[in-house]
Amino acid sequence: MELTLGFSPCPNDTFIFDALIHHKIDTKGLTFCVKYHDVETLNDKAFNNELDITKLSYHAFAYAVQQYELLDAGSALGFGVGPLLITKSEDLANRLKAYAGNDLPVALQDLRVGIPGKYTTANFLLGLAFPALQNKHELVFSDIEQALLDNEIDLGLIIHENRFTYQDKGLFKVVDLGDFWERTTNNPIPLGGIVIKRELPVEVKLLVNQLVKESVEYAFANPKSGLEYIRSHAQEMEETVMYKHIELYVNKYSIHLGENGRSAVTTLFEKARTVGLIPQIEKNIFLI
């Protein structure tokens, strides 16, 4: 049986899925047709029910929960892994730091913010910390730093490997939105998860969950096994940066959400509903 599988070309995703798609583990007769896309494109494909299995942001999952269930394996959660709000101006960075979670002066409310997508968890966290920042411009995540350097935007919301490169380009951090979440909830930040179509047979869904778990475990046991594959999709990233990226986003929650991981996801959705960012969710979100 062949299933379509969508994930990003970022090192954390290619690290997780290398063993699965290259049959380094026994996939029990399942094969996977891989589709590589940035997170917002994956979100859109989930909204359109296009892929059997896909990575998506937790924010977007709230809008795709009618069609998909969340696997217990494969998620990106953790402490110190959140998106960063950055700027080209050190003075602006220093002025804004004090306003995270507080009312923003009117003079700062029209700042142009580059975001990696409306339905990213990063944008959700930005809404919690700076609800007054509404002049948002959707960009591919890898283009945000350059847009700041070109003065096309005033603030940039960066994710993935860009959190390791922005300082080298003379850019300044305003706030780590993951740290903001952690301080206000005491939970790890849920960034992205792996979901599967509800309509698939239960035995297939459970098998996929087990295979994703085994793929992550294989990657941890053999961290250099997928090096060339990971590097081929890593936008000319240095190996040390690739593995910093992987260490940040792939952890125990990627193997098994556990009680803390499930609590973090539930809290995210509860807070999002409270501030009107997502609709009421009627279906159970977890596969198991």
Coordinates of C-alpha atoms in Angstrom, one line a residue:
M1 CA 0.0 0.0 0.0
E2 CA 1.4 3.4 -1.0
L3 CA 0.6 6.5 1.1
T4 CA 1.4 10.1 0.3
L5 CA 3.6 11.7 3.0
G6 CA 4.3 15.4 3.3
F7 CA 7.0 17.0 5.3
S8 CA 9.5 19.9 5.1
P9 CA 13.0 19.7 3.8
C10 CA 14.3 21.0 7.1
P11 CA 16.9 18.8 9.0
N12 CA 14.5 17.9 11.8
D13 CA 12.0 16.4 9.4
T14 CA 14.5 14.7 7.1
F15 CA 16.2 13.3 10.2
I16 CA 12.9 11.8 11.4
F17 CA 11.8 10.3 8.2
D18 CA 15.1 9.1 6.6
A19 CA 14.8 5.5 7.9
L20 CA 11.1 5.3 7.1
I21 CA 11.3 6.4 3.4
H22 CA 14.6 4.7 2.7
H23 CA 13.4 1.4 4.2
K24 CA 16.1 1.3 6.8
I25 CA 13.4 -0.2 9.0
D26 CA 10.8 -2.8 8.0
T27 CA 7.8 -0.8 6.8
K28 CA 5.5 -3.9 6.7
G29 CA 4.5 -3.5 3.1
L30 CA 3.8 0.2 3.2
T31 CA 5.6 2.6 0.8
F32 CA 5.6 6.4 0.8
C33 CA 5.3 8.9 -1.9
V34 CA 7.1 12.0 -0.4
K35 CA 6.1 15.6 -1.0
Y36 CA 8.5 18.2 0.3
H37 CA 7.0 21.6 1.1
D38 CA 7.4 24.5 3.5
V39 CA 5.2 24.4 6.5
E40 CA 2.5 26.8 5.3
T41 CA 2.1 24.9 2.0
L42 CA 1.8 21.7 4.1
N43 CA -0.9 23.4 6.2
D44 CA -2.8 24.4 3.0
K45 CA -2.6 20.8 1.7
A46 CA -4.0 19.5 5.0
F47 CA -6.9 22.0 4.7
N48 CA -7.6 20.5 1.3
N49 CA -7.2 16.9 2.5
E50 CA -4.6 16.3 -0.1
L51 CA -2.1 14.1 1.7
D52 CA -2.6 10.8 3.6
I53 CA 0.0 11.7 6.2
T54 CA 1.5 15.2 6.7
K55 CA 3.6 17.4 9.0
L56 CA 1.7 20.6 9.9
S57 CA 1.7 23.3 12.5
Y58 CA -0.3 22.7 15.6
H59 CA -2.2 26.0 14.9
A60 CA -3.2 24.7 11.5
F61 CA -4.2 21.3 12.9
A62 CA -7.1 23.0 14.7
Y63 CA -8.5 23.8 11.2
A64 CA -7.9 20.3 9.8
V65 CA -9.1 18.2 12.7
Q66 CA -12.2 17.1 10.9
Q67 CA -10.0 15.2 8.4
Y68 CA -7.0 14.2 10.4
E69 CA -5.9 12.7 13.7
L70 CA -2.6 13.4 15.5
L71 CA 0.0 10.6 15.6
D72 CA 1.7 10.0 18.9
A73 CA 5.1 10.0 17.2
G74 CA 6.9 12.6 15.1
S75 CA 6.0 15.8 16.8
A76 CA 8.3 18.8 17.4
L77 CA 7.8 20.0 21.0
G78 CA 10.3 21.2 23.5
F79 CA 11.8 23.9 25.7
G80 CA 13.9 26.6 24.0
V81 CA 12.6 25.7 20.6
G82 CA 10.2 28.5 19.9
P83 CA 10.1 31.0 17.0
L84 CA 12.0 34.3 17.4
L85 CA 10.8 37.8 16.7
I86 CA 13.8 39.7 15.2
T87 CA 14.6 43.1 13.7
K88 CA 17.3 45.0 11.9
S89 CA 17.3 47.8 14.4
E90 CA 18.9 47.2 17.8
D91 CA 17.1 50.2 19.2
L92 CA 13.7 48.9 18.0
A93 CA 14.5 45.5 19.5
N94 CA 15.3 47.1 22.9
R95 CA 12.1 49.2 22.8
L96 CA 9.9 46.2 22.1
K97 CA 11.3 43.7 24.6
A98 CA 9.3 45.2 27.5
Y99 CA 6.0 44.9 25.7
A100 CA 5.7 41.1 25.3
G101 CA 2.4 40.2 26.8
N102 CA 1.5 43.9 27.5
D103 CA -0.3 46.6 25.7
L104 CA 1.7 48.0 22.7
P105 CA 2.0 51.7 22.3
V106 CA 0.0 53.0 19.3
A107 CA 3.1 54.3 17.7
L108 CA 4.5 50.8 17.4
Q109 CA 1.3 49.0 16.3
D110 CA 1.7 49.5 12.6
L111 CA 5.1 47.9 12.3
R112 CA 5.4 45.5 9.3
V113 CA 5.9 41.9 10.4
G114 CA 7.1 39.2 8.1
I115 CA 5.5 35.9 9.2
P116 CA 6.1 32.3 7.8
G117 CA 2.3 31.8 7.4
K118 CA -1.0 32.7 8.9
Y119 CA -1.7 29.2 10.3
T120 CA 1.8 28.6 11.7
T121 CA 2.2 28.0 15.4
A122 CA 4.7 30.9 15.3
N123 CA 2.0 33.3 14.2
F124 CA -0.3 32.0 16.9
L125 CA 2.4 32.7 19.5
L126 CA 3.0 36.2 18.1
G127 CA -0.7 36.8 18.5
L128 CA -0.5 35.9 22.2
A129 CA 2.6 38.0 22.9
F130 CA 1.8 41.0 20.6
P131 CA -1.9 40.9 19.6
A132 CA -1.7 44.6 18.4
L133 CA 0.8 43.7 15.6
Q134 CA -1.6 43.1 12.7
N135 CA 0.3 44.5 9.8
K136 CA 1.5 41.1 8.7
H137 CA 3.1 40.0 5.5
E138 CA 3.3 36.2 4.7
L139 CA 6.7 35.1 3.4
V140 CA 8.5 31.8 2.9
F141 CA 10.3 31.3 6.2
S142 CA 13.7 31.3 4.5
D143 CA 13.1 34.7 2.9
I144 CA 12.3 36.6 6.1
E145 CA 15.9 37.5 7.1
Q146 CA 16.6 39.0 3.7
A147 CA 13.3 41.0 3.7
L148 CA 14.5 42.6 6.9
L149 CA 17.9 43.4 5.5
D150 CA 16.2 44.9 2.4
N151 CA 13.9 47.0 4.7
E152 CA 10.8 45.4 3.2
I153 CA 9.6 44.6 6.8
D154 CA 10.3 46.0 10.2
L155 CA 10.1 42.7 12.2
G156 CA 10.6 39.1 11.2
L157 CA 9.1 36.0 12.8
I158 CA 11.7 33.3 12.2
I159 CA 11.6 29.5 12.6
H160 CA 13.7 26.4 11.8
E161 CA 17.4 26.9 11.1
N162 CA 17.1 30.7 10.7
R163 CA 17.2 31.0 14.5
F164 CA 20.9 30.0 14.2
T165 CA 21.9 32.4 11.4
Y166 CA 20.2 35.7 12.1
Q167 CA 22.9 37.1 14.3
D168 CA 25.6 36.5 11.7
K169 CA 23.6 38.8 9.4
G170 CA 23.5 41.7 11.9
L171 CA 19.9 41.1 13.0
F172 CA 18.7 41.4 16.6
K173 CA 16.3 39.4 18.7
V174 CA 13.2 41.1 20.2
V175 CA 11.8 38.1 22.0
D176 CA 11.9 34.3 22.0
L177 CA 8.2 33.5 21.7
G178 CA 8.8 29.9 22.9
D179 CA 10.4 31.3 26.1
F180 CA 7.3 33.6 26.4
W181 CA 5.0 30.5 26.1
E182 CA 7.0 28.5 28.6
R183 CA 7.0 31.2 31.2
T184 CA 3.3 31.7 31.0
T185 CA 2.2 28.0 30.8
N186 CA 5.1 25.9 32.2
N187 CA 4.6 23.6 29.2
P188 CA 6.9 22.7 26.3
I189 CA 5.9 24.6 23.1
P190 CA 4.1 22.4 20.5
L191 CA 5.3 23.5 17.1
G192 CA 4.4 20.8 14.6
G193 CA 2.9 17.4 14.6
I194 CA 2.3 14.5 12.2
V195 CA -1.3 13.8 11.3
I196 CA -3.0 11.1 9.3
K197 CA -6.3 10.9 7.5
R198 CA -9.2 9.7 9.8
E199 CA -10.7 7.8 6.9
L200 CA -7.8 5.3 6.6
P201 CA -8.2 1.9 8.3
V202 CA -7.4 1.9 12.0
E203 CA -4.8 -0.8 11.5
V204 CA -3.0 1.3 8.9
K205 CA -3.0 4.4 11.1
L206 CA -1.6 2.5 14.0
L207 CA 1.1 0.9 11.8
V208 CA 2.1 4.3 10.5
N209 CA 2.4 5.6 14.0
Q210 CA 4.6 2.7 15.0
L211 CA 6.8 3.1 11.9
V212 CA 7.3 6.8 12.5
K213 CA 8.3 6.0 16.1
E214 CA 10.8 3.3 14.9
S215 CA 12.1 5.8 12.3
V216 CA 12.9 8.3 15.0
E217 CA 14.5 5.7 17.2
Y218 CA 16.6 4.5 14.3
A219 CA 17.8 8.1 13.7
F220 CA 18.7 8.5 17.3
A221 CA 20.6 5.2 17.3
N222 CA 22.3 6.0 14.0
P223 CA 22.5 9.9 13.8
K224 CA 24.9 10.0 10.8
S225 CA 23.0 7.4 8.8
G226 CA 21.0 10.0 6.9
L227 CA 23.7 12.7 6.7
E228 CA 23.9 12.9 2.9
Y229 CA 20.1 12.9 2.6
I230 CA 19.7 15.5 5.3
R231 CA 22.4 17.7 3.8
S232 CA 20.9 17.5 0.3
H233 CA 17.8 19.3 1.5
A234 CA 19.4 21.7 4.0
Q235 CA 20.0 24.8 1.9
E236 CA 23.8 24.5 2.0
M237 CA 23.7 24.6 5.8
E238 CA 26.9 23.6 7.6
E239 CA 26.8 20.2 9.3
T240 CA 27.2 21.6 12.8
V241 CA 24.2 23.9 12.2
M242 CA 22.2 21.0 10.8
Y243 CA 22.7 18.9 13.9
K244 CA 22.1 21.9 16.3
H245 CA 18.8 22.2 14.4
I246 CA 18.0 18.5 14.8
E247 CA 18.9 18.5 18.6
L248 CA 16.6 21.4 19.2
Y249 CA 13.5 20.0 17.5
V250 CA 13.8 16.2 17.7
N251 CA 13.6 14.8 21.2
K252 CA 11.7 12.5 23.5
Y253 CA 8.4 14.0 22.4
S254 CA 9.2 13.0 18.8
I255 CA 9.2 9.4 19.9
H256 CA 6.2 9.6 22.2
L257 CA 4.1 12.6 23.2
G258 CA 3.5 11.3 26.7
E259 CA 1.4 13.0 29.3
N260 CA 3.4 16.3 29.2
G261 CA 3.3 16.5 25.4
R262 CA -0.5 15.8 25.3
S263 CA -1.1 18.4 28.0
A264 CA 1.0 21.0 26.0
V265 CA -1.1 20.4 22.9
T266 CA -4.4 20.6 24.8
T267 CA -3.3 23.8 26.5
L268 CA -2.3 25.3 23.2
F269 CA -5.8 24.7 21.8
E270 CA -7.5 25.9 24.9
K271 CA -5.7 29.2 24.9
A272 CA -6.2 29.6 21.2
R273 CA -10.0 29.1 21.6
T274 CA -10.0 31.5 24.5
V275 CA -8.6 34.4 22.4
G276 CA -10.6 33.4 19.4
L277 CA -7.8 32.2 17.2
I278 CA -9.3 28.8 16.4
P279 CA -12.8 27.3 16.3
Q280 CA -14.3 25.0 18.9
I281 CA -12.9 21.5 18.4
E282 CA -15.5 18.7 18.7
K283 CA -13.5 15.7 17.6
N284 CA -10.8 13.8 19.6
I285 CA -7.5 15.1 18.3
F286 CA -5.3 12.1 19.3
L287 CA -5.0 8.9 17.3
I288 CA -4.1 7.0 20.5

